[in-house]
mmCIF file of C-alpha atoms and ligand atoms in Angstrom:
data_model
loop_
_atom_site.group_PDB
_atom_site.id
_atom_site.type_symbol
_atom_site.label_atom_id
_atom_site.label_comp_id
_atom_site.label_asym_id
_atom_site.label_seq_id
_atom_site.Cartn_x
_atom_site.Cartn_y
_atom_site.Cartn_z
ATOM 1 C CA MET A 1 121.585 32.579 133.554
ATOM 2 C CA ALA A 2 121.088 35.899 131.298
ATOM 3 C CA GLY A 3 118.346 37.747 132.421
ATOM 4 C CA LEU A 4 115.175 38.365 130.144
ATOM 5 C CA CYS A 5 115.977 42.059 129.697
ATOM 6 C CA GLU A 6 119.666 42.221 130.025
ATOM 7 C CA GLY A 7 121.544 44.987 128.901
ATOM 8 C CA ARG A 8 118.331 46.533 127.962
ATOM 9 C CA VAL A 9 117.384 50.136 129.300
ATOM 10 C CA ALA A 10 114.047 50.854 130.349
ATOM 11 C CA ILE A 11 112.124 53.637 131.708
ATOM 12 C CA VAL A 12 109.043 53.228 134.059
ATOM 13 C CA THR A 13 106.669 56.291 134.603
ATOM 14 C CA GLY A 14 105.079 56.262 138.103
ATOM 15 C CA GLY A 15 108.076 53.627 138.870
ATOM 16 C CA GLY A 16 108.025 54.696 142.673
ATOM 17 C CA ARG A 17 104.989 53.118 143.763
ATOM 18 C CA GLY A 18 102.276 50.186 143.292
ATOM 19 C CA ILE A 19 102.506 48.234 140.139
ATOM 20 C CA GLY A 20 105.578 50.597 138.416
ATOM 21 C CA ARG A 21 107.515 49.857 141.458
ATOM 22 C CA GLU A 22 107.313 46.253 140.918
ATOM 23 C CA TYR A 23 107.903 46.727 137.267
ATOM 24 C CA CYS A 24 111.157 48.563 138.051
ATOM 25 C CA LEU A 25 112.305 45.648 140.265
ATOM 26 C CA MET A 26 111.549 43.044 138.106
ATOM 27 C CA LEU A 27 113.115 44.472 135.104
ATOM 28 C CA ALA A 28 116.454 45.176 136.962
ATOM 29 C CA ALA A 29 116.337 41.418 138.398
ATOM 30 C CA GLU A 30 116.039 40.693 134.765
ATOM 31 C CA GLY A 31 119.070 42.645 133.606
ATOM 32 C CA ALA A 32 117.856 45.789 132.578
ATOM 33 C CA LYS A 33 119.094 49.263 133.740
ATOM 34 C CA VAL A 34 116.251 51.373 134.614
ATOM 35 C CA VAL A 35 114.918 55.029 134.862
ATOM 36 C CA VAL A 36 112.370 55.303 137.549
ATOM 37 C CA ASN A 37 110.377 57.961 136.921
ATOM 38 C CA ASP A 38 107.778 59.321 139.454
ATOM 39 C CA LEU A 39 106.502 62.693 140.152
ATOM 40 C CA GLY A 40 105.753 61.239 144.228
ATOM 41 C CA ALA A 41 102.133 62.832 143.634
ATOM 42 C CA ALA A 42 99.063 61.903 145.976
ATOM 43 C CA ARG A 43 96.646 59.640 144.660
ATOM 44 C CA ASP A 44 94.837 62.635 143.353
ATOM 45 C CA GLY A 45 97.795 63.763 141.727
ATOM 46 C CA VAL A 46 98.284 66.876 144.100
ATOM 47 C CA GLY A 47 101.899 67.414 145.144
ATOM 48 C CA ALA A 48 105.373 65.990 144.744
ATOM 49 C CA ASP A 49 107.852 64.325 146.451
ATOM 50 C CA ALA A 50 111.469 62.557 145.053
ATOM 51 C CA SER A 51 111.390 60.089 147.816
ATOM 52 C CA PRO A 52 109.294 57.295 145.969
ATOM 53 C CA ALA A 53 111.309 57.319 142.963
ATOM 54 C CA GLN A 54 114.772 57.418 144.842
ATOM 55 C CA GLN A 55 113.664 54.572 147.295
ATOM 56 C CA VAL A 56 113.288 52.364 144.167
ATOM 57 C CA VAL A 57 116.554 53.333 142.745
ATOM 58 C CA ASP A 58 118.155 52.627 145.996
ATOM 59 C CA GLU A 59 116.503 48.965 146.258
ATOM 60 C CA ILE A 60 117.792 48.323 142.908
ATOM 61 C CA ARG A 61 121.217 49.647 143.396
ATOM 62 C CA ALA A 62 121.325 47.400 146.945
ATOM 63 C CA ALA A 63 120.624 44.228 144.796
ATOM 64 C CA GLY A 64 123.517 44.933 142.289
ATOM 65 C CA GLY A 65 121.340 46.488 139.566
ATOM 66 C CA GLU A 66 121.649 49.937 137.734
ATOM 67 C CA ALA A 67 119.226 52.549 137.937
ATOM 68 C CA VAL A 68 118.442 56.353 138.045
ATOM 69 C CA ALA A 69 115.563 58.546 139.565
ATOM 70 C CA ASN A 70 113.206 60.873 137.201
ATOM 71 C CA GLY A 71 110.918 63.364 138.954
ATOM 72 C CA ALA A 72 109.078 64.795 136.072
ATOM 73 C CA ASP A 73 105.534 65.044 135.678
ATOM 74 C CA VAL A 74 104.870 62.894 132.644
ATOM 75 C CA SER A 75 102.321 64.818 131.325
ATOM 76 C CA ASP A 76 104.461 68.182 131.031
ATOM 77 C CA TRP A 77 105.880 68.072 127.435
ATOM 78 C CA ALA A 78 109.386 69.313 128.172
ATOM 79 C CA GLY A 79 109.765 67.102 131.386
ATOM 80 C CA ALA A 80 109.046 64.198 129.545
ATOM 81 C CA LYS A 81 111.344 64.957 126.515
ATOM 82 C CA GLY A 82 113.889 65.470 129.546
ATOM 83 C CA MET A 83 113.104 61.921 130.802
ATOM 84 C CA ILE A 84 113.821 60.259 127.652
ATOM 85 C CA ASP A 85 117.133 62.194 127.272
ATOM 86 C CA GLN A 86 117.967 61.174 130.952
ATOM 87 C CA ALA A 87 117.609 57.761 129.947
ATOM 88 C CA ILE A 88 120.076 58.035 126.927
ATOM 89 C CA SER A 89 122.519 60.488 129.012
ATOM 90 C CA ALA A 90 122.645 57.748 131.876
ATOM 91 C CA PHE A 91 123.043 54.524 129.825
ATOM 92 C CA GLY A 92 123.718 55.296 126.403
ATOM 93 C CA ARG A 93 120.226 54.235 125.068
ATOM 94 C CA LEU A 94 116.434 53.449 125.209
ATOM 95 C CA ASP A 95 115.014 50.196 124.708
ATOM 96 C CA VAL A 96 111.564 50.162 126.476
ATOM 97 C CA LEU A 97 108.911 52.791 127.555
ATOM 98 C CA ILE A 98 106.458 51.686 130.284
ATOM 99 C CA ASN A 99 103.700 54.264 130.395
ATOM 100 C CA ASN A 100 102.328 53.800 133.780
ATOM 101 C CA ALA A 101 101.730 56.374 135.939
ATOM 102 C CA GLY A 102 98.452 57.339 136.771
ATOM 103 C CA ILE A 103 95.684 59.169 139.551
ATOM 104 C CA LEU A 104 92.262 58.757 140.141
ATOM 105 C CA ARG A 105 89.321 61.465 140.856
ATOM 106 C CA ASP A 106 86.447 59.431 140.873
ATOM 107 C CA ARG A 107 82.963 61.144 140.807
ATOM 108 C CA MET A 108 79.465 60.680 139.367
ATOM 109 C CA LEU A 109 79.508 62.592 136.287
ATOM 110 C CA VAL A 110 76.714 64.629 137.284
ATOM 111 C CA ASN A 111 78.892 65.911 140.235
ATOM 112 C CA MET A 112 82.165 65.852 138.497
ATOM 113 C CA THR A 113 84.200 68.948 137.952
ATOM 114 C CA GLU A 114 85.941 70.636 135.065
ATOM 115 C CA ALA A 115 89.146 70.248 137.074
ATOM 116 C CA GLU A 116 88.538 66.706 138.283
ATOM 117 C CA TRP A 117 88.162 65.859 134.478
ATOM 118 C CA ASP A 118 91.055 67.771 132.998
ATOM 119 C CA ALA A 119 93.397 66.565 135.759
ATOM 120 C CA VAL A 120 92.778 62.942 135.001
ATOM 121 C CA ILE A 121 92.678 63.223 131.277
ATOM 122 C CA LYS A 122 96.075 65.079 131.271
ATOM 123 C CA VAL A 123 97.893 62.370 133.440
ATOM 124 C CA HIS A 124 96.822 59.704 131.643
ATOM 125 C CA LEU A 125 96.394 60.692 128.037
ATOM 126 C CA LYS A 126 98.974 63.447 127.764
ATOM 127 C CA GLY A 127 101.238 61.707 130.055
ATOM 128 C CA THR A 128 101.149 58.431 127.508
ATOM 129 C CA PHE A 129 101.399 60.920 124.585
ATOM 130 C CA ALA A 130 104.406 63.013 125.257
ATOM 131 C CA PRO A 131 107.055 60.530 126.531
ATOM 132 C CA THR A 132 106.002 58.207 123.696
ATOM 133 C CA HIS A 133 106.069 61.275 121.202
ATOM 134 C CA HIS A 134 109.555 61.902 122.245
ATOM 135 C CA ALA A 135 110.659 58.242 122.629
ATOM 136 C CA ALA A 136 109.335 57.523 118.943
ATOM 137 C CA ASN A 137 111.402 60.276 117.742
ATOM 138 C CA TYR A 138 114.723 59.093 118.958
ATOM 139 C CA TRP A 139 113.722 55.325 117.668
ATOM 140 C CA ARG A 140 112.748 56.785 114.110
ATOM 141 C CA ASP A 141 116.277 58.775 114.309
ATOM 142 C CA LEU A 142 118.063 55.823 115.442
ATOM 143 C CA THR A 143 116.608 53.357 112.728
ATOM 144 C CA LYS A 144 117.408 56.162 110.054
ATOM 145 C CA ALA A 145 121.143 56.241 111.361
ATOM 146 C CA THR A 146 121.917 52.561 111.878
ATOM 147 C CA GLY A 147 119.419 51.015 109.183
ATOM 148 C CA GLU A 148 118.322 48.470 111.654
ATOM 149 C CA PRO A 149 114.937 48.184 113.296
ATOM 150 C CA ALA A 150 114.794 49.741 116.943
ATOM 151 C CA ASN A 151 113.854 46.453 118.583
ATOM 152 C CA ALA A 152 111.995 48.869 121.185
ATOM 153 C CA ARG A 153 108.930 48.807 123.055
ATOM 154 C CA VAL A 154 105.970 51.095 124.460
ATOM 155 C CA ILE A 155 103.928 49.419 127.083
ATOM 156 C CA ASN A 156 100.762 51.351 127.922
ATOM 157 C CA THR A 157 98.684 51.043 131.021
ATOM 158 C CA SER A 158 94.708 50.909 130.381
ATOM 159 C CA SER A 159 92.068 49.322 133.009
ATOM 160 C CA VAL A 160 88.995 47.561 132.756
ATOM 161 C CA SER A 161 87.197 50.469 133.702
ATOM 162 C CA GLY A 162 88.197 51.921 130.248
ATOM 163 C CA ILE A 163 87.909 48.744 128.077
ATOM 164 C CA TYR A 164 84.576 47.554 129.662
ATOM 165 C CA GLY A 165 83.158 50.632 131.705
ATOM 166 C CA ASN A 166 82.867 51.216 135.359
ATOM 167 C CA ILE A 167 80.528 53.725 137.097
ATOM 168 C CA GLY A 168 81.791 56.654 138.826
ATOM 169 C CA GLN A 169 84.921 56.552 136.532
ATOM 170 C CA THR A 170 83.935 58.510 133.486
ATOM 171 C CA ASN A 171 87.074 60.829 133.320
ATOM 172 C CA TYR A 172 89.285 57.773 134.049
ATOM 173 C CA GLY A 173 87.395 55.100 131.991
ATOM 174 C CA ALA A 174 87.468 57.634 129.067
ATOM 175 C CA ALA A 175 91.264 58.200 129.245
ATOM 176 C CA LYS A 176 91.998 54.520 129.645
ATOM 177 C CA GLN A 177 89.689 53.577 126.547
ATOM 178 C CA GLY A 178 91.915 56.604 124.963
ATOM 179 C CA ILE A 179 94.953 54.615 125.792
ATOM 180 C CA ALA A 180 93.731 51.483 124.240
ATOM 181 C CA ALA A 181 92.665 53.507 120.771
ATOM 182 C CA PHE A 182 96.415 54.943 121.118
ATOM 183 C CA THR A 183 97.976 51.600 121.806
ATOM 184 C CA ILE A 184 96.422 50.102 118.368
ATOM 185 C CA ILE A 185 96.921 53.339 116.460
ATOM 186 C CA ALA A 186 100.560 53.777 117.653
ATOM 187 C CA ALA A 187 101.499 50.068 117.006
ATOM 188 C CA ARG A 188 100.416 50.529 113.400
ATOM 189 C CA GLU A 189 102.551 53.843 113.273
ATOM 190 C CA LEU A 190 105.609 52.560 114.803
ATOM 191 C CA ARG A 191 105.719 49.282 113.632
ATOM 192 C CA ARG A 192 108.273 50.555 110.200
ATOM 193 C CA TYR A 193 110.571 51.303 113.009
ATOM 194 C CA GLY A 194 110.839 48.002 114.995
ATOM 195 C CA VAL A 195 108.650 49.490 117.742
ATOM 196 C CA THR A 196 106.012 47.481 119.225
ATOM 197 C CA VAL A 197 103.086 49.011 121.504
ATOM 198 C CA ASN A 198 101.070 46.975 123.754
ATOM 199 C CA ALA A 199 98.890 47.909 126.736
ATOM 200 C CA ILE A 200 98.306 46.020 129.970
ATOM 201 C CA ALA A 201 94.980 46.424 132.124
ATOM 202 C CA PRO A 202 96.127 45.463 135.479
ATOM 203 C CA GLY A 203 94.512 44.424 138.574
ATOM 204 C CA ALA A 204 96.365 45.030 141.822
ATOM 205 C CA LEU A 205 96.032 45.929 145.347
ATOM 206 C CA THR A 206 97.589 49.225 145.389
ATOM 207 C CA ARG A 207 96.556 52.593 147.029
ATOM 208 C CA LEU A 208 94.542 53.571 143.751
ATOM 209 C CA THR A 209 92.373 50.139 144.611
ATOM 210 C CA GLU A 210 92.619 49.623 148.440
ATOM 211 C CA ASP A 211 89.543 51.158 149.562
ATOM 212 C CA LEU A 212 87.145 49.044 146.877
ATOM 213 C CA GLY A 213 86.027 46.378 149.421
ATOM 214 C CA VAL A 214 87.366 44.268 152.190
ATOM 215 C CA VAL A 215 91.084 43.433 152.206
ATOM 216 C CA THR A 216 91.177 39.753 153.014
ATOM 217 C CA GLU A 217 94.229 37.790 152.872
ATOM 218 C CA GLU A 218 93.313 36.041 149.607
ATOM 219 C CA ARG A 219 92.642 39.598 148.111
ATOM 220 C CA LYS A 220 96.332 40.611 149.242
ATOM 221 C CA ALA A 221 97.636 37.412 147.905
ATOM 222 C CA SER A 222 95.780 37.822 144.392
ATOM 223 C CA GLY A 223 96.652 41.477 144.582
ATOM 224 C CA ASP A 224 99.979 41.679 144.775
ATOM 225 C CA PRO A 225 101.682 43.504 141.612
ATOM 226 C CA LYS A 226 103.811 40.670 141.052
ATOM 227 C CA TRP A 227 101.418 39.212 139.397
ATOM 228 C CA VAL A 228 101.109 41.939 136.929
ATOM 229 C CA ALA A 229 105.001 42.372 136.164
ATOM 230 C CA PRO A 230 105.779 39.439 134.574
ATOM 231 C CA ILE A 231 103.675 39.988 131.554
ATOM 232 C CA ALA A 232 105.066 43.851 131.432
ATOM 233 C CA VAL A 233 108.998 42.530 131.688
ATOM 234 C CA TRP A 234 108.471 39.537 128.938
ATOM 235 C CA LEU A 235 106.809 42.386 126.650
ATOM 236 C CA ALA A 236 109.718 44.712 127.219
ATOM 237 C CA SER A 237 112.216 41.964 126.470
ATOM 238 C CA ALA A 238 113.344 41.030 122.673
ATOM 239 C CA GLU A 239 111.555 38.089 122.903
ATOM 240 C CA SER A 240 108.049 40.139 122.054
ATOM 241 C CA LYS A 241 109.254 41.404 119.138
ATOM 242 C CA ASP A 242 106.088 40.008 117.144
ATOM 243 C CA VAL A 243 103.280 40.825 119.738
ATOM 244 C CA SER A 244 101.876 44.419 119.036
ATOM 245 C CA GLY A 245 98.724 46.189 119.429
ATOM 246 C CA ARG A 246 97.246 44.178 122.067
ATOM 247 C CA MET A 247 95.438 44.570 125.161
ATOM 248 C CA PHE A 248 96.695 42.234 127.847
ATOM 249 C CA GLU A 249 94.744 41.524 131.263
ATOM 250 C CA ALA A 250 96.989 40.632 134.031
ATOM 251 C CA SER A 251 96.397 40.337 137.601
ATOM 252 C CA GLY A 252 96.538 37.317 140.307
ATOM 253 C CA THR A 253 93.291 35.843 138.775
ATOM 254 C CA VAL A 254 93.653 36.095 135.409
ATOM 255 C CA LEU A 255 96.138 36.718 132.563
ATOM 256 C CA GLY A 256 94.275 37.186 129.296
ATOM 257 C CA ILE A 257 94.121 39.572 126.004
ATOM 258 C CA ALA A 258 91.162 41.875 125.753
ATOM 259 C CA GLU A 259 89.799 41.824 122.340
ATOM 260 C CA GLY A 260 88.625 45.342 120.905
ATOM 261 C CA TRP A 261 85.870 46.471 119.040
ATOM 262 C CA HIS A 262 84.303 44.906 116.121
ATOM 263 C CA ARG A 263 81.481 45.756 113.413
ATOM 264 C CA GLY A 264 78.871 43.566 114.809
ATOM 265 C CA PRO A 265 75.383 43.019 112.924
ATOM 266 C CA THR A 266 74.522 45.458 110.096
ATOM 267 C CA ALA A 267 71.349 46.485 108.061
ATOM 268 C CA THR A 268 70.704 48.464 104.844
ATOM 269 C CA PRO A 269 71.195 52.095 105.444
ATOM 270 C CA VAL A 270 67.750 54.177 105.143
ATOM 271 C CA LYS A 271 67.367 57.940 104.635
ATOM 272 C CA ASP A 272 64.205 58.263 106.602
ATOM 273 C CA PRO A 273 65.044 58.215 110.641
ATOM 274 C CA LYS A 274 61.221 57.309 111.013
ATOM 275 C CA ALA A 275 62.197 53.555 109.521
ATOM 276 C CA LEU A 276 64.877 52.852 112.061
ATOM 277 C CA GLY A 277 62.731 51.726 114.862
ATOM 278 C CA PRO A 278 62.378 48.025 114.071
ATOM 279 C CA ILE A 279 65.711 48.036 112.152
ATOM 280 C CA VAL A 280 67.730 49.303 115.361
ATOM 281 C CA ALA A 281 65.418 46.895 117.493
ATOM 282 C CA ASP A 282 66.527 44.163 114.923
ATOM 283 C CA LEU A 283 70.459 45.162 115.346
ATOM 284 C CA VAL A 284 70.563 45.328 119.101
ATOM 285 C CA ALA A 285 68.778 41.855 119.319
ATOM 286 C CA ARG A 286 71.569 40.308 117.219
ATOM 287 C CA ALA A 287 74.445 42.178 118.627
ATOM 288 C CA ARG A 288 76.686 40.702 121.112
ATOM 289 C CA LYS A 289 76.134 42.704 124.610
ATOM 290 C CA ASN A 290 78.652 45.013 125.964
ATOM 291 C CA ALA A 291 80.997 43.509 128.859
ATOM 292 C CA GLY A 292 80.827 44.091 132.430
ATOM 293 C CA MET A 293 83.737 44.803 134.447
ATOM 294 C CA ASP A 294 84.752 40.926 134.582
ATOM 295 C CA GLY A 295 84.819 41.369 130.753
ATOM 296 C CA GLN A 296 82.146 38.661 130.068
ATOM 297 C CA ASP A 297 78.636 39.696 128.438
ATOM 298 C CA LEU A 298 76.648 41.886 130.649
ATOM 299 C CA ASP A 299 73.130 39.991 131.487
HETATM 300 P P1 NAD B 301 100.054 53.830 142.302
HETATM 301 O O1 NAD B 301 99.147 55.237 142.903
HETATM 302 O O2 NAD B 301 100.412 53.063 143.446
HETATM 303 O O3 NAD B 301 100.970 54.647 141.610
HETATM 304 C C1 NAD B 301 100.792 55.564 140.565
HETATM 305 C C2 NAD B 301 102.196 56.313 140.571
HETATM 306 O O4 NAD B 301 102.260 57.298 139.442
HETATM 307 C C3 NAD B 301 102.532 56.905 142.220
HETATM 308 O O5 NAD B 301 103.718 56.620 142.383
HETATM 309 C C4 NAD B 301 102.646 58.512 141.284
HETATM 310 O O6 NAD B 301 103.057 59.248 142.069
HETATM 311 C C5 NAD B 301 102.944 58.186 140.109
HETATM 312 N N1 NAD B 301 102.383 59.571 139.158
HETATM 313 C C6 NAD B 301 101.035 59.990 139.368
HETATM 314 N N2 NAD B 301 100.866 60.982 138.588
HETATM 315 C C7 NAD B 301 102.034 61.253 137.794
HETATM 316 C C8 NAD B 301 102.645 62.093 136.972
HETATM 317 N N3 NAD B 301 102.017 63.103 136.515
HETATM 318 N N4 NAD B 301 104.045 61.622 136.505
HETATM 319 C C9 NAD B 301 104.730 60.925 136.902
HETATM 320 N N5 NAD B 301 104.191 60.167 138.031
HETATM 321 C C10 NAD B 301 103.046 60.088 138.512
HETATM 322 O O7 NAD B 301 98.984 53.194 141.725
HETATM 323 P P2 NAD B 301 99.005 51.791 140.744
HETATM 324 O O8 NAD B 301 97.578 50.996 141.303
HETATM 325 O O9 NAD B 301 100.202 51.095 141.047
HETATM 326 O O10 NAD B 301 98.703 52.134 139.193
HETATM 327 C C11 NAD B 301 99.518 52.445 138.328
HETATM 328 C C12 NAD B 301 98.798 52.490 136.962
HETATM 329 O O11 NAD B 301 98.198 51.279 136.961
HETATM 330 C C13 NAD B 301 97.939 53.346 136.622
HETATM 331 O O12 NAD B 301 98.045 54.139 135.248
HETATM 332 C C14 NAD B 301 96.420 53.036 137.170
HETATM 333 O O13 NAD B 301 95.442 53.897 136.473
HETATM 334 C C15 NAD B 301 96.754 51.588 136.578
HETATM 335 N N6 NAD B 301 95.677 50.618 137.231
HETATM 336 C C16 NAD B 301 95.632 50.187 138.481
HETATM 337 C C17 NAD B 301 94.869 49.090 138.684
HETATM 338 C C18 NAD B 301 94.893 48.652 139.742
HETATM 339 O O14 NAD B 301 94.356 47.494 140.083
HETATM 340 N N7 NAD B 301 95.799 49.075 140.983
HETATM 341 C C19 NAD B 301 93.687 48.620 137.703
HETATM 342 C C20 NAD B 301 93.667 49.172 136.593
HETATM 343 C C21 NAD B 301 94.423 50.033 136.039
#
């Protein structure tokens, strides 16, 4: 039986480890040709090592699939362009870009340094924008040349830390919330080229999360990145063409769609700030509560 992504060409950033590695393996198992990008950085983004990406490439090839490694820093403008070019020169086309690379530098905001803020914002936000910009240019040119929609996909990576909010992660959460907004806007902009843009807020046991609580057998089983990869692979397929601008939550315990900001209760505008006390109290009382990390209303 043909795979779900037979013949499609996909780039997975941060594909050398954790969730991205699983995306690469499952995409290849479903027939995709994969560019495995990974800088090979430490958890905090420091350093570089070509071996994680190469190991995933070797694994895919050993199973009979096609893959090439790319060691670019996704937040480097020229590096991101080179990665898109590599997919096209290696496999003749590009259909799917999965922006998954990420780092953590958690700190309470009062203690957070400028470098900790900048590094996290750069890898996540610019590391999503730069590859998407270059891929979108390729797809725009393709649709102009062929007159056909590209039937292409961008799949970004957000987090419950960004869409719901987690203490100690103002840098990471701001970046991940930014990626949520980027996803919605890019989905609207790229629709005319036949490109869908969705995001996944994953939950899995990887080196980013292994120090959060005790690792029980149950947590190991539900934290397997294999629970996250199926929605990414489905979104990467041609079958998902009518789904765009959505935020999927995916882990071993949940598959759902996180709903975005909506205007809640309203009041008649006033020009006098002294009149606002009771008006705001009424608005707050009628507004839905913000969500906690489980996506449910906070008490
Ligand atoms: P991971 O550390 O296992 O994998 C991330 C990979 O990205 C690493 O191999 C790293 O070398 C690579 N990378 C880092 N900076 C890079 C750069 N500038 N260019 C290219 N590659 C780079 O982490 P993971 O848990 O698999 O995380 C994958 C994504 O999922 C991240 O965006 C993360 O923020 C997000 N996420 C993970 C969880 C979770 O539960 N694990 C939850 C929410 C969000």
